[in-house]
PDB file of C-alpha atoms and ligand atoms in Angstrom:
ATOM      1  CA  MET A   1     -25.079 -20.671  -2.550  1.00 54.00           C
ATOM      2  CA  SER A   2     -23.433 -21.931   0.627  1.00 81.00           C
ATOM      3  CA  GLY A   3     -22.728 -18.493   2.090  1.00 96.00           C
ATOM      4  CA  VAL A   4     -19.059 -18.958   3.109  1.00 98.00           C
ATOM      5  CA  LEU A   5     -18.338 -15.246   2.651  1.00 98.00           C
ATOM      6  CA  GLU A   6     -21.572 -14.022   4.596  1.00 98.00           C
ATOM      7  CA  GLY A   7     -20.570 -10.933   6.589  1.00 98.00           C
ATOM      8  CA  LYS A   8     -17.387 -10.223   4.191  1.00 98.00           C
ATOM      9  CA  VAL A   9     -16.918  -6.948   2.719  1.00 98.00           C
ATOM     10  CA  ALA A  10     -14.518  -7.005  -0.401  1.00 99.00           C
ATOM     11  CA  VAL A  11     -12.777  -4.775  -2.838  1.00 99.00           C
ATOM     12  CA  ILE A  12     -11.962  -6.560  -5.937  1.00 99.00           C
ATOM     13  CA  THR A  13      -9.527  -4.567  -8.355  1.00 98.00           C
ATOM     14  CA  GLY A  14      -9.866  -5.253 -12.161  1.00 98.00           C
ATOM     15  CA  GLY A  15     -13.387  -6.632 -11.393  1.00 98.00           C
ATOM     16  CA  CYS A  16     -14.918  -5.602 -14.754  1.00 97.00           C
ATOM     17  CA  SER A  17     -13.337  -8.565 -16.822  1.00 95.00           C
ATOM     18  CA  GLY A  18     -11.898 -12.096 -16.874  1.00 95.00           C
ATOM     19  CA  LEU A  19     -10.625 -13.419 -13.409  1.00 98.00           C
ATOM     20  CA  GLY A  20     -11.835 -10.257 -11.464  1.00 98.00           C
ATOM     21  CA  ALA A  21     -15.323 -10.471 -12.990  1.00 98.00           C
ATOM     22  CA  ALA A  22     -15.693 -14.411 -12.223  1.00 98.00           C
ATOM     23  CA  ALA A  23     -14.588 -13.394  -8.726  1.00 98.00           C
ATOM     24  CA  VAL A  24     -17.086 -10.658  -8.375  1.00 98.00           C
ATOM     25  CA  ASP A  25     -19.859 -13.081  -9.287  1.00 98.00           C
ATOM     26  CA  LEU A  26     -18.943 -15.783  -6.867  1.00 98.00           C
ATOM     27  CA  PHE A  27     -18.113 -13.393  -4.025  1.00 98.00           C
ATOM     28  CA  GLU A  28     -21.613 -12.065  -4.374  1.00 98.00           C
ATOM     29  CA  ALA A  29     -23.226 -15.686  -4.631  1.00 98.00           C
ATOM     30  CA  GLU A  30     -21.460 -16.532  -1.540  1.00 98.00           C
ATOM     31  CA  GLY A  31     -22.949 -13.530   0.458  1.00 98.00           C
ATOM     32  CA  ALA A  32     -20.121 -11.191   0.353  1.00 98.00           C
ATOM     33  CA  LYS A  33     -20.662  -7.359  -0.350  1.00 98.00           C
ATOM     34  CA  VAL A  34     -18.266  -6.222  -3.072  1.00 98.00           C
ATOM     35  CA  VAL A  35     -16.821  -3.087  -4.549  1.00 99.00           C
ATOM     36  CA  ILE A  36     -15.557  -3.203  -8.007  1.00 99.00           C
ATOM     37  CA  ALA A  37     -12.524  -1.002  -8.297  1.00 98.00           C
ATOM     38  CA  ASP A  38     -11.747  -0.762 -12.096  1.00 98.00           C
ATOM     39  CA  ILE A  39     -11.184   1.785 -15.071  1.00 98.00           C
ATOM     40  CA  GLN A  40     -13.935   0.438 -17.179  1.00 97.00           C
ATOM     41  CA  GLU A  41     -16.965   2.548 -16.184  1.00 98.00           C
ATOM     42  CA  ASP A  42     -19.600   1.417 -18.537  1.00 98.00           C
ATOM     43  CA  ILE A  43     -19.111  -2.308 -17.607  1.00 98.00           C
ATOM     44  CA  GLY A  44     -18.906  -1.501 -13.860  1.00 98.00           C
ATOM     45  CA  ARG A  45     -22.010   0.593 -14.035  1.00 98.00           C
ATOM     46  CA  GLU A  46     -23.832  -2.224 -15.704  1.00 98.00           C
ATOM     47  CA  ARG A  47     -22.641  -4.882 -13.145  1.00 98.00           C
ATOM     48  CA  GLU A  48     -23.838  -2.667 -10.401  1.00 98.00           C
ATOM     49  CA  SER A  49     -27.214  -2.315 -11.835  1.00 98.00           C
ATOM     50  CA  ARG A  50     -27.537  -6.108 -12.125  1.00 97.00           C
ATOM     51  CA  SER A  51     -26.895  -6.565  -8.276  1.00 96.00           C
ATOM     52  CA  SER A  52     -29.407  -6.021  -5.411  1.00 91.00           C
ATOM     53  CA  GLY A  53     -27.248  -3.559  -3.862  1.00 96.00           C
ATOM     54  CA  ASN A  54     -24.393  -5.906  -2.898  1.00 98.00           C
ATOM     55  CA  VAL A  55     -22.176  -4.892  -5.758  1.00 98.00           C
ATOM     56  CA  LYS A  56     -21.091  -1.312  -6.119  1.00 98.00           C
ATOM     57  CA  PHE A  57     -18.399  -0.001  -8.558  1.00 98.00           C
ATOM     58  CA  VAL A  58     -16.078   2.830  -8.050  1.00 98.00           C
ATOM     59  CA  HIS A  59     -14.091   4.015 -10.825  1.00 98.00           C
ATOM     60  CA  CYS A  60     -10.126   3.645  -9.756  1.00 98.00           C
ATOM     61  CA  ASP A  61      -7.032   3.601 -11.426  1.00 98.00           C
ATOM     62  CA  VAL A  62      -5.064   1.375  -8.941  1.00 98.00           C
ATOM     63  CA  ARG A  63      -1.892   2.845 -10.175  1.00 98.00           C
ATOM     64  CA  SER A  64      -2.784   6.228  -8.322  1.00 98.00           C
ATOM     65  CA  GLU A  65      -2.322   5.946  -4.506  1.00 98.00           C
ATOM     66  CA  GLU A  66      -4.788   8.627  -3.989  1.00 98.00           C
ATOM     67  CA  GLN A  67      -7.628   6.565  -5.988  1.00 98.00           C
ATOM     68  CA  TYR A  68      -6.574   3.220  -4.427  1.00 98.00           C
ATOM     69  CA  ALA A  69      -6.829   4.674  -0.987  1.00 98.00           C
ATOM     70  CA  SER A  70     -10.337   6.201  -1.622  1.00 98.00           C
ATOM     71  CA  VAL A  71     -11.873   3.408  -2.865  1.00 98.00           C
ATOM     72  CA  LEU A  72     -10.838   1.541   0.308  1.00 98.00           C
ATOM     73  CA  HIS A  73     -12.273   4.081   2.390  1.00 98.00           C
ATOM     74  CA  ALA A  74     -15.588   4.335   0.500  1.00 98.00           C
ATOM     75  CA  THR A  75     -15.848   0.820   0.949  1.00 98.00           C
ATOM     76  CA  CYS A  76     -16.031   1.164   4.481  1.00 98.00           C
ATOM     77  CA  ASP A  77     -18.501   4.164   3.946  1.00 98.00           C
ATOM     78  CA  MET A  78     -20.753   2.208   1.787  1.00 98.00           C
ATOM     79  CA  PHE A  79     -20.653  -1.441   3.509  1.00 98.00           C
ATOM     80  CA  GLY A  80     -19.294  -0.345   7.171  1.00 98.00           C
ATOM     81  CA  GLN A  81     -15.978  -2.438   6.897  1.00 98.00           C
ATOM     82  CA  LEU A  82     -13.374  -3.901   4.520  1.00 98.00           C
ATOM     83  CA  THR A  83     -12.616  -7.528   5.281  1.00 98.00           C
ATOM     84  CA  THR A  84     -10.828  -8.633   2.016  1.00 98.00           C
ATOM     85  CA  LEU A  85      -8.857  -7.015  -0.611  1.00 99.00           C
ATOM     86  CA  PHE A  86      -8.336  -8.951  -3.848  1.00 99.00           C
ATOM     87  CA  ASN A  87      -5.728  -6.949  -5.708  1.00 99.00           C
ATOM     88  CA  ASN A  88      -6.183  -8.593  -9.168  1.00 98.00           C
ATOM     89  CA  ALA A  89      -5.900  -5.867 -11.815  1.00 98.00           C
ATOM     90  CA  GLY A  90      -2.838  -6.480 -13.870  1.00 97.00           C
ATOM     91  CA  LEU A  91      -1.546  -6.542 -17.664  1.00 91.00           C
ATOM     92  CA  VAL A  92       0.653  -8.474 -19.712  1.00 84.00           C
ATOM     93  CA  ASP A  93       3.154  -6.956 -22.039  1.00 82.00           C
ATOM     94  CA  ALA A  94       2.917  -9.658 -24.805  1.00 76.00           C
ATOM     95  CA  GLU A  95       5.705  -8.026 -26.966  1.00 80.00           C
ATOM     96  CA  HIS A  96       8.982  -7.781 -25.181  1.00 80.00           C
ATOM     97  CA  LEU A  97      10.354 -11.318 -25.158  1.00 84.00           C
ATOM     98  CA  SER A  98      14.020 -10.402 -24.458  1.00 89.00           C
ATOM     99  CA  LEU A  99      15.454  -7.788 -22.007  1.00 91.00           C
ATOM    100  CA  GLU A 100      17.745  -6.425 -24.874  1.00 92.00           C
ATOM    101  CA  GLN A 101      14.362  -5.405 -26.531  1.00 89.00           C
ATOM    102  CA  MET A 102      12.783  -3.779 -23.391  1.00 91.00           C
ATOM    103  CA  ASP A 103      11.332  -0.398 -23.634  1.00 93.00           C
ATOM    104  CA  VAL A 104      12.022   1.259 -20.301  1.00 95.00           C
ATOM    105  CA  ASP A 105       8.381   3.023 -20.295  1.00 94.00           C
ATOM    106  CA  VAL A 106       6.916  -0.402 -20.965  1.00 93.00           C
ATOM    107  CA  TRP A 107       8.726  -1.906 -18.009  1.00 95.00           C
ATOM    108  CA  ASP A 108       7.647   0.858 -15.590  1.00 96.00           C
ATOM    109  CA  ASN A 109       3.963   0.686 -16.612  1.00 96.00           C
ATOM    110  CA  VAL A 110       4.121  -3.224 -16.061  1.00 96.00           C
ATOM    111  CA  MET A 111       5.670  -2.781 -12.608  1.00 98.00           C
ATOM    112  CA  ALA A 112       3.386   0.404 -11.702  1.00 98.00           C
ATOM    113  CA  LEU A 113       0.225  -1.883 -12.365  1.00 98.00           C
ATOM    114  CA  ASN A 114       1.228  -5.464 -11.498  1.00 98.00           C
ATOM    115  CA  LEU A 115       3.434  -4.576  -8.668  1.00 98.00           C
ATOM    116  CA  ARG A 116       3.354  -1.258  -7.233  1.00 98.00           C
ATOM    117  CA  ALA A 117      -0.438  -1.009  -6.922  1.00 98.00           C
ATOM    118  CA  GLY A 118      -0.194  -4.277  -4.693  1.00 98.00           C
ATOM    119  CA  MET A 119       1.917  -2.472  -2.309  1.00 98.00           C
ATOM    120  CA  ILE A 120      -0.199   0.914  -2.419  1.00 98.00           C
ATOM    121  CA  GLY A 121      -3.523  -1.482  -1.668  1.00 98.00           C
ATOM    122  CA  MET A 122      -1.524  -3.111   1.297  1.00 98.00           C
ATOM    123  CA  LYS A 123      -0.459   0.119   2.640  1.00 98.00           C
ATOM    124  CA  HIS A 124      -3.905   1.570   2.860  1.00 98.00           C
ATOM    125  CA  ALA A 125      -5.932  -1.605   3.586  1.00 98.00           C
ATOM    126  CA  VAL A 126      -3.892  -2.726   6.589  1.00 98.00           C
ATOM    127  CA  PRO A 127      -4.687   0.079   8.921  1.00 98.00           C
ATOM    128  CA  ILE A 128      -8.298  -0.323   8.344  1.00 98.00           C
ATOM    129  CA  MET A 129      -8.220  -3.964   8.689  1.00 98.00           C
ATOM    130  CA  ARG A 130      -6.142  -3.705  11.965  1.00 98.00           C
ATOM    131  CA  ARG A 131      -8.504  -1.248  13.429  1.00 97.00           C
ATOM    132  CA  GLN A 132     -11.323  -3.893  12.649  1.00 97.00           C
ATOM    133  CA  GLY A 133      -9.206  -6.666  14.138  1.00 97.00           C
ATOM    134  CA  GLY A 134      -8.039  -8.488  10.729  1.00 98.00           C
ATOM    135  CA  GLY A 135      -8.638  -9.428   7.219  1.00 98.00           C
ATOM    136  CA  SER A 136      -7.385 -11.096   4.154  1.00 99.00           C
ATOM    137  CA  ILE A 137      -5.620  -9.668   1.367  1.00 99.00           C
ATOM    138  CA  ILE A 138      -4.940 -11.803  -1.782  1.00 99.00           C
ATOM    139  CA  HIS A 139      -2.623 -10.784  -4.762  1.00 98.00           C
ATOM    140  CA  THR A 140      -3.266 -12.036  -8.321  1.00 98.00           C
ATOM    141  CA  ALA A 141       0.219 -13.373  -9.115  1.00 98.00           C
ATOM    142  CA  SER A 142       0.975 -15.894 -11.858  1.00 97.00           C
ATOM    143  CA  ILE A 143       3.106 -19.157 -12.196  1.00 97.00           C
ATOM    144  CA  ALA A 144       5.353 -16.826 -14.490  1.00 96.00           C
ATOM    145  CA  GLY A 145       6.484 -15.462 -11.293  1.00 97.00           C
ATOM    146  CA  GLN A 146       7.023 -18.626  -9.964  1.00 97.00           C
ATOM    147  CA  ARG A 147       9.144 -20.205 -12.818  1.00 94.00           C
ATOM    148  CA  VAL A 148      11.416 -18.800 -15.347  1.00 92.00           C
ATOM    149  CA  GLY A 149      10.836 -19.068 -18.978  1.00 87.00           C
ATOM    150  CA  ILE A 150       6.750 -18.845 -18.684  1.00 88.00           C
ATOM    151  CA  SER A 151       6.216 -15.240 -19.947  1.00 90.00           C
ATOM    152  CA  THR A 152       8.059 -12.079 -20.764  1.00 91.00           C
ATOM    153  CA  PRO A 153      10.658 -10.257 -18.689  1.00 94.00           C
ATOM    154  CA  ALA A 154       8.759  -7.344 -17.259  1.00 95.00           C
ATOM    155  CA  TYR A 155       5.687  -9.597 -16.439  1.00 95.00           C
ATOM    156  CA  SER A 156       7.361 -12.498 -14.896  1.00 96.00           C
ATOM    157  CA  VAL A 157       9.707 -10.010 -12.614  1.00 97.00           C
ATOM    158  CA  SER A 158       6.641  -8.173 -11.776  1.00 98.00           C
ATOM    159  CA  LYS A 159       4.791 -11.008 -10.413  1.00 98.00           C
ATOM    160  CA  ALA A 160       7.679 -12.782  -9.014  1.00 98.00           C
ATOM    161  CA  ALA A 161       8.209  -9.669  -6.824  1.00 98.00           C
ATOM    162  CA  LEU A 162       4.488  -9.520  -6.195  1.00 98.00           C
ATOM    163  CA  ILE A 163       5.061 -13.056  -4.545  1.00 98.00           C
ATOM    164  CA  HIS A 164       7.955 -11.542  -2.514  1.00 98.00           C
ATOM    165  CA  LEU A 165       5.608  -8.636  -1.393  1.00 98.00           C
ATOM    166  CA  THR A 166       2.841 -11.363  -0.399  1.00 99.00           C
ATOM    167  CA  ARG A 167       5.448 -13.076   1.798  1.00 98.00           C
ATOM    168  CA  LYS A 168       6.736  -9.853   3.293  1.00 98.00           C
ATOM    169  CA  GLY A 169       3.451  -8.450   3.860  1.00 98.00           C
ATOM    170  CA  ALA A 170       2.340 -11.820   5.619  1.00 98.00           C
ATOM    171  CA  MET A 171       5.147 -11.798   8.141  1.00 98.00           C
ATOM    172  CA  GLU A 172       4.778  -8.163   8.932  1.00 98.00           C
ATOM    173  CA  PHE A 173       0.974  -8.319   9.404  1.00 98.00           C
ATOM    174  CA  ALA A 174       0.209 -11.820  10.786  1.00 98.00           C
ATOM    175  CA  LYS A 175       0.420 -10.090  14.319  1.00 98.00           C
ATOM    176  CA  ASP A 176      -2.780  -8.164  13.419  1.00 98.00           C
ATOM    177  CA  SER A 177      -4.573 -11.134  12.081  1.00 98.00           C
ATOM    178  CA  ILE A 178      -4.260  -9.939   8.772  1.00 98.00           C
ATOM    179  CA  ARG A 179      -3.262 -12.925   6.279  1.00 99.00           C
ATOM    180  CA  VAL A 180      -1.603 -12.065   2.799  1.00 99.00           C
ATOM    181  CA  ASN A 181      -1.586 -14.760  -0.019  1.00 99.00           C
ATOM    182  CA  ALA A 182      -1.112 -14.929  -3.747  1.00 99.00           C
ATOM    183  CA  ILE A 183      -2.848 -16.950  -6.167  1.00 98.00           C
ATOM    184  CA  CYS A 184      -0.864 -17.979  -9.108  1.00 98.00           C
ATOM    185  CA  PRO A 185      -3.144 -18.704 -12.197  1.00 97.00           C
ATOM    186  CA  GLY A 186      -1.902 -20.824 -15.198  1.00 95.00           C
ATOM    187  CA  VAL A 187      -3.431 -20.598 -18.655  1.00 90.00           C
ATOM    188  CA  ILE A 188      -6.648 -19.163 -18.146  1.00 92.00           C
ATOM    189  CA  PRO A 189      -8.392 -18.184 -21.496  1.00 89.00           C
ATOM    190  CA  THR A 190      -9.813 -14.648 -21.156  1.00 88.00           C
ATOM    191  CA  GLU A 191     -10.528 -11.810 -23.222  1.00 81.00           C
ATOM    192  CA  ALA A 192      -6.864 -10.500 -22.233  1.00 80.00           C
ATOM    193  CA  PHE A 193      -5.364 -13.723 -22.714  1.00 80.00           C
ATOM    194  CA  GLY A 194      -7.129 -13.532 -26.207  1.00 84.00           C
ATOM    195  CA  ARG A 195      -5.900 -10.082 -27.182  1.00 81.00           C
ATOM    196  CA  GLU A 196      -2.513 -11.199 -26.167  1.00 77.00           C
ATOM    197  CA  PHE A 197      -2.274 -13.636 -29.029  1.00 79.00           C
ATOM    198  CA  GLY A 198      -4.192 -11.614 -31.480  1.00 82.00           C
ATOM    199  CA  PHE A 199      -7.852 -13.095 -31.337  1.00 86.00           C
ATOM    200  CA  PRO A 200     -10.529 -10.799 -32.326  1.00 87.00           C
ATOM    201  CA  PRO A 201     -12.920  -9.722 -29.573  1.00 82.00           C
ATOM    202  CA  GLY A 202     -15.326 -12.579 -28.516  1.00 80.00           C
ATOM    203  CA  GLY A 203     -13.361 -14.730 -30.909  1.00 83.00           C
ATOM    204  CA  LEU A 204     -11.805 -17.051 -28.363  1.00 84.00           C
ATOM    205  CA  GLU A 205     -15.115 -19.087 -27.363  1.00 84.00           C
ATOM    206  CA  ALA A 206     -15.128 -20.601 -30.875  1.00 88.00           C
ATOM    207  CA  ALA A 207     -11.471 -21.681 -30.687  1.00 88.00           C
ATOM    208  CA  MET A 208     -11.856 -23.349 -27.193  1.00 86.00           C
ATOM    209  CA  PRO A 209     -11.781 -26.819 -28.479  1.00 86.00           C
ATOM    210  CA  GLU A 210      -8.299 -26.142 -30.073  1.00 88.00           C
ATOM    211  CA  ILE A 211      -7.232 -24.315 -27.276  1.00 85.00           C
ATOM    212  CA  ASN A 212      -8.183 -27.277 -24.846  1.00 81.00           C
ATOM    213  CA  LYS A 213      -6.310 -29.553 -27.161  1.00 84.00           C
ATOM    214  CA  ILE A 214      -3.057 -27.381 -26.992  1.00 84.00           C
ATOM    215  CA  PHE A 215      -3.396 -27.368 -23.323  1.00 79.00           C
ATOM    216  CA  SER A 216      -3.924 -31.130 -23.112  1.00 75.00           C
ATOM    217  CA  GLU A 217      -0.271 -31.440 -24.280  1.00 76.00           C
ATOM    218  CA  THR A 218       1.605 -29.209 -21.956  1.00 79.00           C
ATOM    219  CA  GLN A 219      -0.082 -29.745 -18.638  1.00 87.00           C
ATOM    220  CA  PRO A 220      -1.372 -32.898 -16.712  1.00 90.00           C
ATOM    221  CA  ILE A 221      -5.179 -31.745 -16.310  1.00 92.00           C
ATOM    222  CA  PRO A 222      -5.929 -31.916 -20.199  1.00 88.00           C
ATOM    223  CA  LYS A 223      -7.943 -28.667 -20.619  1.00 86.00           C
ATOM    224  CA  ALA A 224      -7.293 -24.957 -19.817  1.00 87.00           C
ATOM    225  CA  GLY A 225      -8.636 -23.392 -16.736  1.00 92.00           C
ATOM    226  CA  THR A 226     -11.527 -21.165 -16.467  1.00 94.00           C
ATOM    227  CA  PRO A 227     -11.885 -17.866 -14.336  1.00 97.00           C
ATOM    228  CA  ARG A 228     -14.031 -19.669 -12.040  1.00 98.00           C
ATOM    229  CA  ASP A 229     -11.591 -21.989 -11.015  1.00 98.00           C
ATOM    230  CA  ILE A 230      -9.436 -18.998  -9.897  1.00 98.00           C
ATOM    231  CA  ALA A 231     -12.505 -17.284  -8.253  1.00 98.00           C
ATOM    232  CA  GLN A 232     -12.945 -20.440  -6.225  1.00 98.00           C
ATOM    233  CA  LEU A 233      -9.448 -20.154  -4.740  1.00 98.00           C
ATOM    234  CA  ALA A 234     -10.149 -16.465  -4.096  1.00 99.00           C
ATOM    235  CA  VAL A 235     -13.264 -17.323  -2.052  1.00 98.00           C
ATOM    236  CA  PHE A 236     -11.557 -20.002  -0.208  1.00 98.00           C
ATOM    237  CA  LEU A 237      -8.538 -17.335   0.712  1.00 98.00           C
ATOM    238  CA  ALA A 238     -11.189 -14.867   1.655  1.00 98.00           C
ATOM    239  CA  SER A 239     -12.972 -17.066   3.814  1.00 98.00           C
ATOM    240  CA  ASP A 240     -12.218 -18.252   7.432  1.00 98.00           C
ATOM    241  CA  ALA A 241     -11.770 -21.719   6.199  1.00 98.00           C
ATOM    242  CA  SER A 242      -8.125 -20.441   5.278  1.00 98.00           C
ATOM    243  CA  ARG A 243      -7.446 -18.626   8.539  1.00 98.00           C
ATOM    244  CA  PHE A 244      -4.475 -20.756   9.105  1.00 98.00           C
ATOM    245  CA  ILE A 245      -2.954 -19.933   5.779  1.00 98.00           C
ATOM    246  CA  THR A 246      -0.782 -16.909   5.044  1.00 98.00           C
ATOM    247  CA  GLY A 247       2.393 -15.918   3.005  1.00 98.00           C
ATOM    248  CA  GLN A 248       1.602 -18.595   0.202  1.00 98.00           C
ATOM    249  CA  ASP A 249       1.867 -18.294  -3.592  1.00 98.00           C
ATOM    250  CA  ILE A 250      -0.671 -21.017  -4.440  1.00 98.00           C
ATOM    251  CA  ALA A 251      -0.624 -22.265  -8.194  1.00 98.00           C
ATOM    252  CA  CYS A 252      -4.104 -22.857  -9.825  1.00 98.00           C
ATOM    253  CA  ASP A 253      -2.626 -24.305 -13.121  1.00 96.00           C
ATOM    254  CA  GLY A 254      -3.840 -27.832 -13.922  1.00 95.00           C
ATOM    255  CA  GLY A 255      -0.625 -28.679 -12.863  1.00 95.00           C
ATOM    256  CA  MET A 256       1.431 -27.102 -15.348  1.00 93.00           C
ATOM    257  CA  THR A 257       4.202 -26.222 -12.884  1.00 94.00           C
ATOM    258  CA  ASN A 258       4.953 -29.701 -12.207  1.00 92.00           C
ATOM    259  CA  MET A 259       5.669 -30.803 -15.931  1.00 88.00           C
ATOM    260  CA  PRO A 260       9.551 -31.198 -16.552  1.00 81.00           C
ATOM    261  CA  PRO A 261      10.827 -29.552 -19.426  1.00 77.00           C
ATOM    262  CA  PRO A 262      10.853 -31.855 -22.576  1.00 73.00           C
ATOM    263  CA  SER A 263      14.462 -32.488 -22.419  1.00 77.00           C
ATOM    264  CA  LEU A 264      13.852 -34.211 -18.978  1.00 78.00           C
ATOM    265  CA  VAL A 265      10.742 -36.288 -19.937  1.00 80.00           C
ATOM    266  CA  PRO A 266      12.363 -39.727 -19.669  1.00 80.00           C
ATOM    267  CA  THR A 267      10.522 -41.489 -22.369  1.00 82.00           C
ATOM    268  CA  SER A 268      11.199 -38.881 -25.024  1.00 81.00           C
ATOM    269  CA  PRO A 269      13.981 -39.953 -27.344  1.00 81.00           C
ATOM    270  CA  ASP A 270      15.609 -36.402 -27.030  1.00 83.00           C
ATOM    271  CA  SER A 271      15.726 -36.540 -23.237  1.00 82.00           C
ATOM    272  CA  ALA A 272      18.846 -36.010 -21.540  1.00 84.00           C
ATOM    273  CA  LEU A 273      18.005 -39.520 -19.909  1.00 83.00           C
ATOM    274  CA  GLN A 274      17.632 -41.254 -23.342  1.00 85.00           C
ATOM    275  CA  ARG A 275      21.091 -39.498 -24.494  1.00 87.00           C
ATOM    276  CA  MET A 276      22.879 -40.533 -21.561  1.00 86.00           C
ATOM    277  CA  LEU A 277      21.854 -44.187 -22.117  1.00 86.00           C
ATOM    278  CA  ALA A 278      22.953 -43.844 -25.426  1.00 88.00           C
ATOM    279  CA  LEU A 279      26.120 -42.293 -24.706  1.00 87.00           C
ATOM    280  CA  ALA A 280      26.834 -45.035 -22.347  1.00 88.00           C
ATOM    281  CA  SER A 281      26.071 -47.997 -24.773  1.00 89.00           C
ATOM    282  CA  GLN A 282      28.698 -45.994 -27.234  1.00 90.00           C
ATOM    283  CA  TYR A 283      31.262 -46.342 -24.395  1.00 90.00           C
ATOM    284  CA  GLY A 284      30.362 -50.113 -24.064  1.00 86.00           C
ATOM    285  CA  GLY A 285      27.808 -49.836 -21.240  1.00 77.00           C
TER     286      GLY A 285
HETATM  287  N1  LIG B   1      -5.616 -14.971 -17.831  1.00 80.92           N
HETATM  288  C1  LIG B   1      -4.568 -15.535 -17.517  1.00 80.92           C
HETATM  289  O1  LIG B   1      -4.377 -16.817 -18.156  1.00 80.92           O
HETATM  290  C2  LIG B   1      -3.734 -15.331 -16.321  1.00 80.92           C
HETATM  291  C3  LIG B   1      -2.592 -15.978 -15.694  1.00 80.92           C
HETATM  292  C4  LIG B   1      -2.012 -15.600 -14.855  1.00 80.92           C
HETATM  293  C5  LIG B   1      -2.332 -14.345 -14.198  1.00 80.92           C
HETATM  294  N2  LIG B   1      -3.224 -13.583 -14.630  1.00 80.92           N
HETATM  295  C6  LIG B   1      -3.314 -12.308 -13.876  1.00 80.92           C
HETATM  296  O2  LIG B   1      -4.663 -12.129 -13.496  1.00 80.92           O
HETATM  297  C7  LIG B   1      -5.392 -10.963 -13.411  1.00 80.92           C
HETATM  298  C8  LIG B   1      -6.290 -10.794 -14.223  1.00 80.92           C
HETATM  299  O3  LIG B   1      -6.131 -10.907 -15.741  1.00 80.92           O
HETATM  300  P1  LIG B   1      -7.349 -11.235 -16.816  1.00 80.92           P
HETATM  301  O4  LIG B   1      -6.679 -12.388 -17.741  1.00 80.92           O
HETATM  302  O5  LIG B   1      -8.636 -11.493 -15.947  1.00 80.92           O
HETATM  303  O6  LIG B   1      -7.011  -9.750 -17.364  1.00 80.92           O
HETATM  304  P2  LIG B   1      -8.185  -8.732 -17.862  1.00 80.92           P
HETATM  305  O7  LIG B   1      -7.606  -7.875 -18.891  1.00 80.92           O
HETATM  306  O8  LIG B   1      -9.354  -9.475 -18.490  1.00 80.92           O
HETATM  307  O9  LIG B   1      -8.810  -8.233 -16.464  1.00 80.92           O
HETATM  308  C9  LIG B   1      -8.105  -7.161 -16.028  1.00 80.92           C
HETATM  309  C10 LIG B   1      -8.781  -6.080 -15.490  1.00 80.92           C
HETATM  310  O10 LIG B   1      -8.094  -5.162 -14.918  1.00 80.92           O
HETATM  311  C11 LIG B   1      -8.778  -3.732 -15.138  1.00 80.92           C
HETATM  312  N3  LIG B   1      -7.799  -2.703 -15.158  1.00 80.92           N
HETATM  313  C12 LIG B   1      -6.588  -2.663 -16.132  1.00 80.92           C
HETATM  314  N4  LIG B   1      -5.744  -1.477 -15.782  1.00 80.92           N
HETATM  315  C13 LIG B   1      -6.320  -1.016 -14.632  1.00 80.92           C
HETATM  316  C14 LIG B   1      -5.756  -0.016 -13.654  1.00 80.92           C
HETATM  317  N5  LIG B   1      -5.123   0.771 -14.129  1.00 80.92           N
HETATM  318  N6  LIG B   1      -6.859   0.151 -12.606  1.00 80.92           N
HETATM  319  C15 LIG B   1      -7.629  -0.676 -12.258  1.00 80.92           C
HETATM  320  N7  LIG B   1      -8.194  -1.537 -13.096  1.00 80.92           N
HETATM  321  C16 LIG B   1      -7.410  -1.889 -13.979  1.00 80.92           C
HETATM  322  C17 LIG B   1      -9.240  -4.021 -16.636  1.00 80.92           C
HETATM  323  O11 LIG B   1     -10.078  -2.894 -16.989  1.00 80.92           O
HETATM  324  C18 LIG B   1      -9.934  -5.222 -16.471  1.00 80.92           C
HETATM  325  O12 LIG B   1     -11.267  -5.241 -15.850  1.00 80.92           O
HETATM  326  C19 LIG B   1      -3.828 -10.010 -13.895  1.00 80.92           C
HETATM  327  O13 LIG B   1      -3.256  -9.548 -12.786  1.00 80.92           O
HETATM  328  C20 LIG B   1      -3.245 -11.105 -14.670  1.00 80.92           C
HETATM  329  O14 LIG B   1      -1.878 -10.807 -14.479  1.00 80.92           O
HETATM  330  C21 LIG B   1      -4.114 -14.035 -15.586  1.00 80.92           C
END
């Protein structure tokens, strides 16, 4: 433990599982006091019981403005302040691949959790942070919000809008010393990720060698990321080491967003470049 978050008090939404759970562990190890805001009561209470008082659980559905605001105020009551909001809870809609098949209720549900909750969290965290002289707000977006064609329409649009919300918040609150940034994870095998692809509970671990092989072919760093990779970035954005960074959407994706589409890889026989060379030779080049 290096203690880079000593003196910080963070709310982490979706802290019972996956990326959020890894962030809870690392924030605590780095000296922060942490409130988990999640709907999984049993897991949250169990995690609270494993800490020496520095991790608390509050049942909170972040789609409810009343509940989200309440957990932020409860954090101040428990730990005296709120320096950091890691707005991380989110869901993937794996089913609706095409806008034409889109179920409007599913769309609204994805937007309520992935986007609207981010706005609610900022709305209620900012007045508290402003009174204290500043803070850091971190959203978990996705590379699917940075690039078209990575995930389903509702998910991608919700994350793209969350990135825009990040920039808007950063502009509006910089004068109050409140920084707002978004983390854009690439492929991180979590329970949710496994569920999305139909793995049975706990079945992901055994398949990791094959999963790493798949991602060795689709991104420059030849393995899938881990929840801890994302937690490390969240710690940096929560810490004073990132004091000059705001309004950014930072990919943590093994370089995936730098990969050209297969049709543009120059060495591929089907690439546009190779086809143009072949075409030119047909015309006497
Ligand atoms: N895993 C990936 O590959 C990946 C990639 C890009 C972005 N993300 C984003 O990372 C975030 C976390 O994803 P994960 O893979 O850790 O998922 P996860 O399902 O493992 O964790 C999500 C957590 O959010 C909680 N949650 C769900 N609905 C909630 C609500 N209404 N109120 C409060 N908490 C709620 C769940 O109980 C769970 O603990 C999401 O925003 C997701 O979109 C994940």
